[in-house]
Tab-separated table of C-alpha atoms and ligand atoms in Angstrom:
chain	number	residue	atom	x	y	z
O	23	MET	CA	-2.209	-15.356	11.165
O	24	PRO	CA	-1.280	-12.170	12.984
O	25	ALA	CA	-2.740	-12.203	16.500
O	26	TYR	CA	-4.826	-9.017	16.236
O	27	ASP	CA	-8.547	-8.263	16.462
O	28	ILE	CA	-10.202	-8.106	12.997
O	29	ARG	CA	-13.848	-7.990	14.342
O	30	THR	CA	-13.898	-4.860	16.417
O	31	PRO	CA	-14.335	-1.764	14.207
O	32	ARG	CA	-11.014	0.057	13.604
O	33	ILE	CA	-10.929	3.850	12.947
O	34	TYR	CA	-7.980	5.896	11.731
O	35	LEU	CA	-7.900	9.343	13.542
O	36	ASP	CA	-5.165	11.900	12.837
O	37	ALA	CA	-4.973	12.968	16.436
O	38	PRO	CA	-2.637	12.105	19.496
O	39	LEU	CA	-3.652	8.879	21.215
O	40	ALA	CA	-2.949	8.242	24.886
O	41	GLY	CA	-4.465	6.204	27.670
O	42	ALA	CA	-7.434	7.570	29.601
O	43	SER	CA	-7.959	10.495	27.171
O	44	GLU	CA	-11.096	11.433	25.291
O	45	VAL	CA	-10.952	11.992	21.543
O	46	ALA	CA	-13.537	13.728	19.440
O	47	LEU	CA	-14.793	11.881	16.340
O	48	ASP	CA	-15.767	13.989	13.297
O	49	ARG	CA	-19.163	13.730	11.631
O	50	ASP	CA	-18.110	11.358	9.031
O	51	ARG	CA	-16.659	8.909	11.466
O	52	ALA	CA	-19.730	9.524	13.762
O	53	ASN	CA	-22.046	8.689	11.010
O	54	TYR	CA	-20.157	5.626	10.051
O	55	LEU	CA	-20.066	4.230	13.552
O	56	LEU	CA	-23.577	5.198	14.739
O	57	ASN	CA	-25.566	4.849	11.581
O	58	VAL	CA	-23.748	2.310	9.376
O	59	LEU	CA	-22.203	0.085	12.182
O	60	ARG	CA	-25.104	0.927	14.561
O	61	LEU	CA	-22.780	1.216	17.543
O	62	LYS	CA	-24.044	2.433	20.886
O	63	ARG	CA	-22.563	4.427	23.744
O	64	GLY	CA	-19.992	2.122	25.544
O	65	ASP	CA	-19.429	-0.085	22.540
O	66	ALA	CA	-15.843	-1.058	21.904
O	67	LEU	CA	-13.785	0.254	18.917
O	68	LEU	CA	-10.014	0.426	18.076
O	69	LEU	CA	-8.194	3.646	17.216
O	70	PHE	CA	-4.915	4.245	15.410
O	71	ASN	CA	-3.266	7.354	14.017
O	72	GLY	CA	-0.409	5.733	12.003
O	73	ARG	CA	2.210	6.843	14.575
O	74	ASP	CA	1.319	5.514	18.061
O	75	GLY	CA	0.139	1.951	17.615
O	76	GLU	CA	-3.443	0.632	18.131
O	77	TRP	CA	-5.580	1.525	21.067
O	78	GLN	CA	-8.679	0.209	22.692
O	79	ALA	CA	-11.477	2.763	23.038
O	80	ARG	CA	-15.141	3.000	23.923
O	81	LEU	CA	-17.777	5.281	22.458
O	82	ALA	CA	-19.002	8.041	24.675
O	83	GLY	CA	-20.967	11.272	24.294
O	84	THR	CA	-23.281	10.057	21.557
O	85	GLY	CA	-25.969	12.640	22.510
O	86	LYS	CA	-26.452	16.089	20.923
O	87	ARG	CA	-22.752	16.756	21.791
O	88	ALA	CA	-20.136	15.530	19.342
O	89	LEU	CA	-19.361	11.845	19.429
O	90	THR	CA	-16.301	11.055	21.422
O	91	ALA	CA	-14.340	7.972	22.398
O	92	ILE	CA	-12.633	7.277	25.744
O	93	VAL	CA	-9.208	5.747	24.957
O	94	GLY	CA	-8.066	2.832	27.037
O	95	GLU	CA	-4.988	0.747	26.704
O	96	ARG	CA	-2.648	0.394	23.800
O	97	LEU	CA	-3.064	-3.069	22.231
O	98	ARG	CA	-0.331	-2.981	19.614
O	99	GLU	CA	2.944	-0.986	19.346
O	100	GLN	CA	3.492	0.855	16.141
O	101	PRO	CA	5.255	-1.504	13.806
O	102	ARG	CA	8.575	-0.866	12.147
O	103	PRO	CA	7.961	0.896	8.816
O	104	ARG	CA	8.284	-1.216	5.706
O	105	ASP	CA	9.996	-0.238	2.580
O	106	LEU	CA	8.017	-1.361	-0.432
O	107	HIS	CA	7.075	1.256	-3.062
O	108	PHE	CA	4.250	0.516	-5.415
O	109	LEU	CA	4.862	2.237	-8.751
O	110	PHE	CA	1.859	2.093	-11.096
O	111	ALA	CA	0.343	3.734	-14.088
O	112	PRO	CA	-2.939	5.083	-12.771
O	113	LEU	CA	-6.134	3.594	-13.938
O	114	LYS	CA	-9.592	5.031	-14.071
O	115	HIS	CA	-11.827	5.326	-10.962
O	116	ALA	CA	-13.085	2.023	-9.596
O	117	ARG	CA	-10.065	0.169	-10.862
O	118	LEU	CA	-7.762	2.719	-9.199
O	119	ASP	CA	-9.745	2.432	-5.982
O	120	TYR	CA	-9.158	-1.299	-6.146
O	121	LEU	CA	-5.460	-1.086	-7.064
O	122	VAL	CA	-4.761	1.314	-4.176
O	123	GLN	CA	-6.706	-0.751	-1.618
O	124	LYS	CA	-4.942	-3.995	-2.641
O	125	ALA	CA	-1.573	-2.450	-2.708
O	126	VAL	CA	-2.046	-1.241	0.812
O	127	GLU	CA	-3.280	-4.614	2.045
O	128	MET	CA	-0.158	-6.274	0.336
O	129	GLY	CA	2.197	-4.008	2.420
O	130	ALA	CA	3.071	-1.064	0.121
O	131	SER	CA	4.655	1.768	2.193
O	132	ARG	CA	4.490	4.248	-0.802
O	133	LEU	CA	1.916	4.664	-3.536
O	134	GLN	CA	3.657	6.291	-6.553
O	135	PRO	CA	1.597	6.914	-9.666
O	136	VAL	CA	3.846	6.959	-12.754
O	137	ILE	CA	2.654	8.558	-16.062
O	138	THR	CA	3.858	6.199	-18.830
O	139	ARG	CA	3.379	6.532	-22.679
O	140	HIS	CA	0.218	4.542	-22.782
O	141	THR	CA	-1.168	5.834	-19.398
O	142	GLN	CA	-4.842	6.820	-20.181
O	143	VAL	CA	-5.466	8.808	-17.089
O	144	ALA	CA	-4.338	12.435	-17.067
O	145	ARG	CA	-5.111	13.518	-13.448
O	146	VAL	CA	-4.961	11.461	-10.228
O	147	ASN	CA	-7.143	12.317	-7.307
O	148	LEU	CA	-4.737	11.976	-4.377
O	149	ASP	CA	-7.400	12.660	-1.683
O	150	ARG	CA	-9.413	9.673	-3.158
O	151	MET	CA	-6.226	7.618	-2.986
O	152	ARG	CA	-5.643	8.545	0.611
O	153	ALA	CA	-9.220	7.751	1.500
O	154	ASN	CA	-8.818	4.297	-0.171
O	155	ALA	CA	-5.579	3.716	1.689
O	156	ILE	CA	-7.241	4.556	5.016
O	157	GLU	CA	-10.198	2.188	4.308
O	158	ALA	CA	-7.867	-0.581	3.525
O	159	ALA	CA	-5.771	-0.052	6.582
O	160	GLN	CA	-8.922	0.163	8.790
O	161	GLN	CA	-10.250	-3.088	7.472
O	162	CYS	CA	-7.016	-5.023	7.546
O	163	GLY	CA	-5.535	-3.723	10.812
O	164	ILE	CA	-2.613	-2.048	9.022
O	165	LEU	CA	-1.254	0.619	11.492
O	166	THR	CA	1.146	2.494	9.128
O	167	LEU	CA	-0.533	4.510	6.331
O	168	PRO	CA	1.316	4.451	3.118
O	169	GLU	CA	2.791	7.688	1.677
O	170	VAL	CA	0.562	8.829	-1.245
O	171	ALA	CA	2.985	10.527	-3.742
O	172	GLU	CA	2.335	12.935	-6.494
O	173	PRO	CA	2.368	11.377	-10.071
O	174	VAL	CA	5.825	11.396	-11.719
O	175	ALA	CA	6.850	10.922	-15.315
O	176	PHE	CA	8.140	7.549	-16.342
O	177	LYS	CA	11.690	9.017	-17.044
O	178	THR	CA	11.892	9.902	-13.212
O	179	ILE	CA	11.787	6.258	-12.151
O	180	ALA	CA	13.810	4.999	-15.107
O	181	GLY	CA	16.709	7.305	-14.024
O	182	SER	CA	19.229	6.265	-11.490
O	183	ILE	CA	17.440	7.914	-8.523
O	184	ASP	CA	17.066	5.496	-5.582
O	185	ALA	CA	19.302	3.013	-7.357
O	186	GLY	CA	19.726	1.242	-3.997
O	187	ARG	CA	16.124	0.089	-4.402
O	188	LEU	CA	15.471	-3.143	-6.304
O	189	LEU	CA	12.988	-2.314	-8.947
O	190	VAL	CA	10.729	-5.265	-9.887
O	191	PHE	CA	9.750	-4.513	-13.515
O	192	CYS	CA	6.586	-6.440	-14.364
O	193	ASP	CA	6.834	-6.704	-18.115
O	194	GLU	CA	4.000	-8.214	-20.132
O	195	GLU	CA	6.391	-8.939	-22.854
O	196	ALA	CA	8.979	-10.713	-20.763
O	197	GLU	CA	9.500	-14.284	-21.693
O	198	VAL	CA	7.654	-16.657	-19.500
O	199	LYS	CA	10.062	-17.989	-16.840
O	200	ASP	CA	10.100	-18.592	-13.159
O	201	PRO	CA	9.593	-15.288	-11.468
O	202	VAL	CA	10.300	-16.739	-8.040
O	203	ALA	CA	13.752	-17.772	-9.241
O	204	ALA	CA	14.332	-14.392	-10.895
O	205	LEU	CA	13.509	-12.591	-7.660
O	206	ALA	CA	15.500	-14.879	-5.539
O	207	ALA	CA	18.454	-14.424	-7.940
O	208	ALA	CA	18.225	-10.700	-7.590
O	209	ARG	CA	18.504	-10.721	-3.774
O	210	PRO	CA	22.353	-11.017	-3.407
O	211	SER	CA	23.210	-8.203	-5.911
O	212	ALA	CA	20.511	-5.931	-4.345
O	213	GLN	CA	21.916	-6.699	-0.895
O	214	ALA	CA	25.494	-5.938	-2.106
O	215	LEU	CA	24.338	-2.409	-2.874
O	216	LEU	CA	23.452	-1.834	0.744
O	217	PRO	CA	25.829	-0.400	3.304
O	218	ALA	CA	27.427	-3.221	5.278
O	219	GLU	CA	25.411	-2.510	8.456
O	220	ALA	CA	22.114	-2.612	6.467
O	221	ALA	CA	22.932	-5.830	4.669
O	222	ARG	CA	20.794	-7.892	7.071
O	223	ALA	CA	17.912	-5.438	6.923
O	224	ALA	CA	15.122	-5.662	4.362
O	225	ILE	CA	16.024	-4.779	0.873
O	226	PRO	CA	14.363	-1.494	-0.271
O	227	LEU	CA	11.826	-2.777	-2.871
O	228	ALA	CA	9.684	-1.282	-5.664
O	229	VAL	CA	7.244	-2.937	-7.928
O	230	LEU	CA	6.217	-1.482	-11.256
O	231	ILE	CA	2.978	-2.199	-13.091
O	232	GLY	CA	2.205	-0.626	-16.365
O	233	PRO	CA	-0.930	0.849	-17.875
O	234	GLU	CA	-3.806	-0.818	-19.753
O	235	GLY	CA	-1.841	-0.393	-22.963
O	236	GLY	CA	1.301	-1.951	-21.512
O	237	PHE	CA	4.809	-0.545	-21.781
O	238	ALA	CA	6.258	1.279	-24.724
O	239	GLU	CA	9.467	-0.252	-26.260
O	240	ASP	CA	11.577	2.713	-25.327
O	241	GLU	CA	10.329	2.420	-21.745
O	242	ARG	CA	11.428	-1.216	-21.692
O	243	GLU	CA	14.696	-0.253	-23.099
O	244	ALA	CA	15.247	2.648	-20.418
O	245	LEU	CA	14.636	0.082	-17.685
O	246	ARG	CA	17.118	-2.328	-19.153
O	247	GLN	CA	19.692	0.357	-18.694
O	248	ARG	CA	18.686	1.143	-15.121
O	249	PRO	CA	20.767	-0.446	-12.352
O	250	ASN	CA	19.160	-2.773	-9.745
O	251	VAL	CA	16.204	-3.850	-11.964
O	252	VAL	CA	14.752	-7.362	-12.051
O	253	ARG	CA	12.361	-7.906	-14.966
O	254	ILE	CA	9.839	-10.574	-14.451
O	255	SER	CA	7.048	-12.359	-16.280
O	256	LEU	CA	3.723	-12.916	-14.520
O	257	GLY	CA	3.010	-16.041	-16.601
O	258	PRO	CA	1.716	-16.843	-20.112
O	259	ARG	CA	-1.452	-14.709	-19.962
O	260	ILE	CA	-1.721	-10.957	-20.098
O	261	LEU	CA	-3.336	-10.031	-16.752
O	262	ARG	CA	-5.336	-6.896	-16.188
O	263	ALA	CA	-3.173	-4.246	-14.537
O	264	ASP	CA	-5.010	-4.451	-11.262
O	265	THR	CA	-4.781	-8.276	-11.236
O	266	ALA	CA	-1.002	-8.034	-12.183
O	267	ALA	CA	-0.568	-5.783	-9.111
O	268	VAL	CA	-1.755	-8.253	-6.641
O	269	ALA	CA	-0.013	-11.095	-8.348
O	270	ALA	CA	3.385	-9.202	-8.393
O	271	LEU	CA	3.081	-7.947	-4.916
O	272	ALA	CA	2.417	-11.433	-3.614
O	273	LEU	CA	5.488	-12.797	-5.311
O	274	VAL	CA	7.727	-9.983	-4.171
O	275	GLN	CA	6.504	-10.203	-0.511
O	276	ALA	CA	6.790	-13.939	-0.577
O	277	VAL	CA	10.287	-14.148	-2.033
O	278	LEU	CA	11.910	-10.872	-0.753
O	279	GLY	CA	9.490	-9.012	1.492
O	280	ASP	CA	7.673	-9.450	4.741
O	281	TRP	CA	5.849	-12.653	3.976
O	282	ARG	CA	9.023	-14.446	4.893
O	283	THR	CA	9.797	-12.865	8.275
O	284	PRO	CA	7.232	-12.200	10.948
O	285	GLY	CA	7.040	-8.943	12.815
I	309	SAH	N1	-4.908	-4.540	-21.317
I	309	SAH	C1	-5.028	-5.072	-19.885
I	309	SAH	C2	-3.537	-5.444	-19.503
I	309	SAH	C3	-2.501	-4.540	-19.803
I	309	SAH	S1	-0.940	-5.080	-19.168
I	309	SAH	C4	-5.640	-4.055	-18.928
I	309	SAH	O1	-6.608	-3.536	-19.336
I	309	SAH	O2	-5.086	-3.908	-17.788
I	309	SAH	C5	-0.894	-4.115	-17.797
I	309	SAH	C6	0.372	-4.212	-16.934
I	309	SAH	O3	0.189	-5.411	-16.124
I	309	SAH	C7	1.676	-4.559	-17.740
I	309	SAH	O4	2.195	-3.322	-18.184
I	309	SAH	C8	2.486	-5.266	-16.708
I	309	SAH	O5	3.073	-4.349	-15.778
I	309	SAH	C9	1.454	-6.079	-16.084
I	309	SAH	N2	1.310	-7.378	-16.582
I	309	SAH	C10	0.101	-7.917	-17.161
I	309	SAH	N3	0.360	-9.246	-17.541
I	309	SAH	C11	1.638	-9.474	-17.281
I	309	SAH	C12	2.416	-10.567	-17.590
I	309	SAH	N4	1.970	-11.711	-18.115
I	309	SAH	N5	3.739	-10.573	-17.177
I	309	SAH	C13	4.292	-9.465	-16.517
I	309	SAH	N6	3.550	-8.315	-16.353
I	309	SAH	C14	2.193	-8.374	-16.777
């Protein structure tokens, strides 16, 4: 279990953080800390800005003036950025909220909505996605916020862009066979595509989850043509897209990602 504090309230703040400085907390954060968490002046909290690690802080100035926090010492350095893109057909509201939060908890470094043939959602609220990503990061002690990308058409990811990234294609029509073995078998060829000096580094990864209606046949065919794709089955049952996302990310992190190597 990572040795970090998961009890003290953690707040994301897009502001510079340095020891012995005072930072202002906006109304939403003040409301959350004072009225939801019922914190008082002097109470401890943790601050992070996605760039400078995690800092101890104490609430100050809870009177009429704006709520502020006095920043103390840095508890954790900013971790090395990960390289796991989560590509998904956007779902409707609550399921999308869930999908985004779980992808962040599972270590996604980029959230990439992909509009496929059967995607039932026309517009994606990126601000809502960002808010869910921040909430998941705050709750789980994640110090690097994922990039929230504009939706792209399916053909963009089926093309040969970013071919150095191993694309894990979760296909509900794939024959049931060991996904762990399939992922492990993809590692050497994915590594061979990396420049020599990067061969020991983590393989750039992407996980693709389709929409409620599954993938269209021509989409499946296009991915068969794309280099550096591993097509996996997530077992004999059709999972809901949000369930499939968590299952797939767990497999990928365990076999190829950062569940294997600490730090
Ligand atoms: N109709 C359901 C499930 C649709 S499948 C729903 O409402 O969500 C949604 C996506 O989850 C698929 O495109 C695929 O990416 C993934 N998925 C679900 N079950 C799977 C399985 N058994 N094997 C591989 N991928 C699966």
